[in-house]
Amino acid sequence: MTLRARLVVARPRFRLDIDLEVASGQVVALLGPNGAGKTTALRALAGLTAMDGGHITLGGAPLHTFAAERRPIGVVFQDYLLFPHLSALDNVAFGPRCHGASRADARRTAAAWLRRVGLAEHADARPRQLSGGQAQRVALARALAVEPRLLLLDEPLAALDAHTRLEIRSRLRRHLADFDGAVVLVTHDPLDAMVLADRLVVIENGAVVQQGTPAEVARRPRTDYVARLVGLNLYRGTATGQQVKVGDMLLSVADHLDGPAFVAFSPAAVALYRTRPDGTPRNLWQATIEGLERHGDNVRIHLEGPLTASADVTPAAVADLDLSPGLRVWASVKATETHAYPA
Amino acid sequence: MTPSTTSAGRDGAPRRSGPAGGTAGRLPWVLVLPAVLGMAFLVLPLAGLLVRAPWSTLARRLAEPQVLEALRLSLVTATLATLLCLLLGVPLAWLLARVAFPGRRLARALITVPLVLPPVVGGVALLLVLGRRGLIGQWLDATFGITLPFTTAGVVIAEAFVAMPFLVISVEGALRAADLRLEEAAATLGASRWIIFRRVTLPLIAPGVVAGTVLCWARALGEFGATITFAGNFPGQTQTMPLAVYLALETEPEAAIVLSLVLLAVSVVILASLRDKWTAGP
């Protein structure tokens, strides 16, 4: 049951046009900045937003010709949208009831699903009595109780606090692994996407800019947005052999390639010096410190110069070198720490 | 905003320090005087009603057949009119709130006309349409032998005509405030539009429907102008409480007071039941 879709939604100042393919049992994450069109894509798949073109097929059969209530889908909404006037059990039983189950059968199905998400004892609770994590699990149970062939999740973890998020993310991962249909997940959080998805589809301004497995995307970002998400410095230039020309700079890299290329390296690979270092590392340039901010246990230094780059150094190094905004420093990156790939 | 709270003391304001504290100076009499007058204007007539009520003979007068008859007729017709309003008004409110059709703004404006129209004019209009010679009344009479004017059914029609906008406006407001995304969530679970309306929308807007129903019922109960114009004033058949009050005032003022007291009591009960929704302050 593979989902194949081309989603086209035209708005006055925005156009979404993406191709999507999700095999059953596969989890695809739509990743992108706010306003990229992720949620619009999800709503188009669900039948909640009319498409201006394209098609959706599931296992070869057209889906886009049906209204939302006739599609074999389950949706977990961003803020869950549990029915406030119904108990957790009746929220989950709502779908099976709409699909023709008797009241007793629907409630039995719902009770089973609540057990699976570990909320059997909260069956009678109203949504407002549930914590964020519990509400999320009820929403998941409600979406799965209709036995959908396509599960759609819109920012399923966005409304949770950091601690709950960790636990719910691993729970969600287990439930998604058990689910045998296709899953499309929308998120702007790279960690959620990397942990939950088998494949990432990065959307910017309504178009797909990159896709691949989380490892591929993390290793070979192709846009500034993706590079920021995965925490790499990224440049586009022209490669000749083991050198890539980026702007006025010639970067030495470990990989051999020719033509348009990307060069990526981690901020941790950047070394900073007050004076020009002895011995010549291959890639050396003079930069001005734009700003400093805490980044985990280290300090992230923003550098302006021939290359706009981030460098991660230890707080001790910041003190030793007396780094402060406006200071001119020497920055270097070893060729072996860079990664170059065709653009 | 006063920069420091101590300055209030120098201005001599502490004797009137309000609960909000600090910001208020002297109360402006230009506003307070008319406000108190306005309050008196609204409350005094009601107090007068209570003062002049023939308390000693109240019980006996209340038990008089024509009083009971008028009360019964009023309650029955107001309730039937409210049911009619619910049956037609809730779907109408749904249509106005949820379905974008051409001329929706105009439709919404037309529906509120009975709200501001003098009820007597409404009664005349009803006669012109549903009267024996009226546009539809003629056909009803010829085809089914149904005559509405000057019957109890006519009372219900007149009351419903005047009261329905209250219900429609209240329900439409509730519908607009209800979260549409919950209806979308229901659709993704396989609910048809009717199921969504019945199992999601209606429970969500229930408070608005209840408030609208009570207002609608109260308006129907007090209806005078349209009723007397369209349905006339026949005891036991079309003579509701307000009509009885008006008639009694000419012949038997004490009876009018008693009937008025009953209507006042009903109003107070309604207000009390809606207390949280309408009279609760911020």
XYZ file of C-alpha atoms in Angstrom, chain B residues 5-253:
249
model
C 1.368 56.180 44.897
C 2.378 58.658 47.604
C 1.184 61.602 45.491
C -2.372 60.360 46.005
C -2.050 61.235 49.696
C -1.015 64.819 48.957
C -3.997 65.279 46.644
C -6.328 64.297 49.489
C -7.647 61.286 47.624
C -7.188 58.504 50.225
C -10.739 58.898 51.538
C -11.953 57.459 48.262
C -9.298 54.901 47.429
C -10.957 52.341 45.195
C -10.164 48.638 45.104
C -8.024 49.193 42.009
C -6.037 51.700 44.047
C -3.993 54.673 43.053
C -5.315 55.555 39.623
C -8.763 57.021 40.426
C -9.096 60.650 41.513
C -12.450 62.223 42.342
C -15.498 60.535 40.888
C -16.802 62.663 38.005
C -20.319 63.787 38.986
C -21.208 64.460 35.354
C -21.207 60.707 34.949
C -22.297 59.529 38.382
C -25.462 61.646 38.608
C -27.021 60.433 35.328
C -25.895 56.913 36.175
C -27.803 56.941 39.475
C -30.831 58.521 37.780
C -30.704 55.854 35.100
C -30.646 53.118 37.700
C -33.612 54.636 39.542
C -35.503 54.974 36.278
C -35.134 51.252 35.605
C -35.710 49.997 39.135
C -38.427 52.312 40.528
C -41.307 51.137 38.313
C -40.625 47.562 39.369
C -40.529 48.645 43.006
C -43.823 50.497 42.432
C -45.341 47.286 41.143
C -44.325 45.513 44.344
C -45.477 48.367 46.608
C -48.929 48.687 45.045
C -49.557 44.961 44.744
C -52.692 43.796 46.569
C -50.767 41.284 48.675
C -53.790 40.408 50.881
C -55.933 39.262 47.986
C -53.077 37.995 45.832
C -53.672 34.303 46.317
C -57.398 34.576 45.545
C -56.829 36.684 42.454
C -54.161 34.370 41.140
C -56.595 31.488 41.370
C -59.223 33.240 39.240
C -60.025 31.183 36.143
C -59.283 33.903 33.595
C -55.862 34.528 35.175
C -55.034 30.829 35.146
C -56.394 30.550 31.626
C -54.218 33.412 30.370
C -51.178 32.046 32.216
C -51.688 28.575 30.782
C -52.165 29.933 27.279
C -49.065 32.096 27.610
C -46.873 29.250 28.813
C -48.161 26.848 26.169
C -47.860 29.260 23.239
C -44.459 30.612 24.329
C -43.153 27.040 24.654
C -44.569 25.987 21.283
C -43.156 29.135 19.677
C -39.760 28.393 21.202
C -39.850 24.823 19.888
C -40.690 26.174 16.440
C -37.801 28.629 16.731
C -35.403 25.852 17.761
C -36.532 23.634 14.909
C -36.012 26.353 12.299
C -33.615 28.730 14.020
C -30.729 26.405 14.867
C -30.325 25.142 11.279
C -30.691 28.734 10.087
C -27.936 29.855 12.449
C -25.770 26.959 11.218
C -26.360 27.997 7.614
C -25.412 31.597 8.356
C -22.325 30.654 10.347
C -20.973 27.724 8.351
C -22.045 27.900 4.727
C -20.701 30.679 2.527
C -23.520 31.430 0.100
C -24.037 34.553 -1.996
C -26.074 37.155 -0.157
C -25.192 35.804 3.257
C -24.620 39.268 4.690
C -27.959 40.436 3.377
C -29.674 37.340 4.795
C -28.121 38.003 8.178
C -29.339 41.609 8.100
C -32.867 40.584 7.063
C -33.083 38.058 9.862
C -32.393 40.707 12.471
C -35.168 42.972 11.139
C -37.874 41.505 13.428
C -35.564 42.412 16.310
C -35.911 46.134 15.669
C -39.247 46.170 13.860
C -42.191 47.453 15.961
C -44.075 44.247 16.808
C -47.375 45.773 15.599
C -45.827 46.185 12.159
C -44.761 42.558 12.354
C -48.369 41.617 13.119
C -49.638 43.598 10.121
C -47.016 41.958 7.905
C -48.048 38.510 9.131
C -51.689 39.320 8.346
C -50.752 40.345 4.829
C -48.965 37.064 4.204
C -50.789 34.514 6.355
C -54.182 36.234 6.711
C -57.249 34.688 5.004
C -56.690 36.982 2.039
C -52.904 36.889 2.438
C -50.393 35.663 -0.118
C -49.901 32.275 1.520
C -52.924 32.300 3.833
C -55.275 32.292 0.846
C -53.643 29.155 -0.492
C -53.538 27.491 2.957
C -57.240 28.219 3.371
C -58.202 26.981 -0.090
C -56.007 23.869 -0.102
C -55.991 22.640 3.479
C -58.762 24.708 5.039
C -56.229 26.110 7.503
C -56.725 29.577 8.936
C -54.020 31.002 11.146
C -55.094 34.528 12.139
C -57.110 34.875 15.328
C -56.334 31.309 16.453
C -54.008 29.886 19.101
C -51.756 28.736 16.242
C -51.674 32.364 15.149
C -50.413 33.348 18.599
C -47.590 30.834 18.258
C -46.719 32.173 14.808
C -46.708 35.793 15.980
C -44.535 34.974 19.009
C -42.111 32.889 16.954
C -41.785 35.669 14.372
C -40.750 38.159 17.005
C -38.624 35.818 19.149
C -36.664 33.790 16.584
C -33.958 36.411 15.883
C -32.887 36.214 19.536
C -32.274 32.496 19.185
C -30.620 32.736 15.764
C -28.224 35.470 16.856
C -27.271 33.682 20.046
C -26.709 30.325 18.321
C -24.860 31.878 15.398
C -22.528 33.656 17.824
C -21.827 30.354 19.575
C -21.190 28.649 16.241
C -18.726 31.322 15.196
C -16.893 30.993 18.499
C -16.725 27.173 18.298
C -13.422 25.726 17.105
C -13.877 24.692 13.463
C -10.825 22.468 13.685
C -12.713 20.116 16.002
C -15.184 19.601 13.165
C -12.259 18.881 10.835
C -10.907 16.368 13.334
C -14.308 14.667 13.347
C -14.295 14.558 9.538
C -10.920 12.794 9.482
C -12.443 10.176 11.804
C -15.083 9.432 9.212
C -17.967 11.570 10.456
C -20.441 12.889 7.890
C -21.554 16.514 8.119
C -24.762 15.566 9.908
C -22.902 13.398 12.434
C -20.401 16.209 12.974
C -23.249 18.634 13.615
C -25.058 16.300 15.993
C -22.128 14.827 17.906
C -19.523 17.614 17.869
C -20.975 21.000 16.928
C -24.211 20.825 18.909
C -22.581 19.760 22.208
C -19.962 22.478 21.749
C -22.529 25.224 21.265
C -24.995 23.884 23.849
C -24.487 26.825 26.253
C -25.266 29.269 23.441
C -28.338 27.280 22.422
C -29.620 27.214 26.008
C -29.087 30.953 26.444
C -30.763 31.660 23.108
C -33.676 29.375 23.971
C -34.306 31.100 27.289
C -34.135 34.567 25.721
C -36.384 33.416 22.917
C -38.906 31.956 25.350
C -38.892 35.108 27.461
C -39.456 37.272 24.398
C -42.291 35.026 23.243
C -43.894 35.105 26.690
C -43.926 38.903 26.737
C -45.081 39.336 23.146
C -47.946 41.826 22.789
C -48.007 43.875 19.588
C -47.727 41.198 16.937
C -49.998 38.851 18.877
C -52.894 41.301 19.293
C -52.594 42.399 15.666
C -52.346 38.947 14.099
C -54.203 36.765 16.589
C -56.580 39.147 18.292
C -57.657 39.047 21.913
C -60.005 36.151 22.602
C -59.956 34.874 26.197
C -58.883 31.252 26.396
C -57.867 31.196 22.764
C -55.529 34.059 21.949
C -55.551 36.179 25.102
C -52.060 35.720 26.553
C -50.815 37.283 29.793
C -49.584 40.593 28.327
C -52.909 41.022 26.536
C -54.792 40.215 29.739
C -52.711 42.768 31.637
C -53.504 45.478 29.125
C -57.219 44.662 29.126
C -57.448 44.388 32.921
C -55.802 47.764 33.359
C -58.918 49.442 31.919
C -61.482 47.568 33.979
C -59.723 46.152 37.031
C -56.326 47.780 37.804
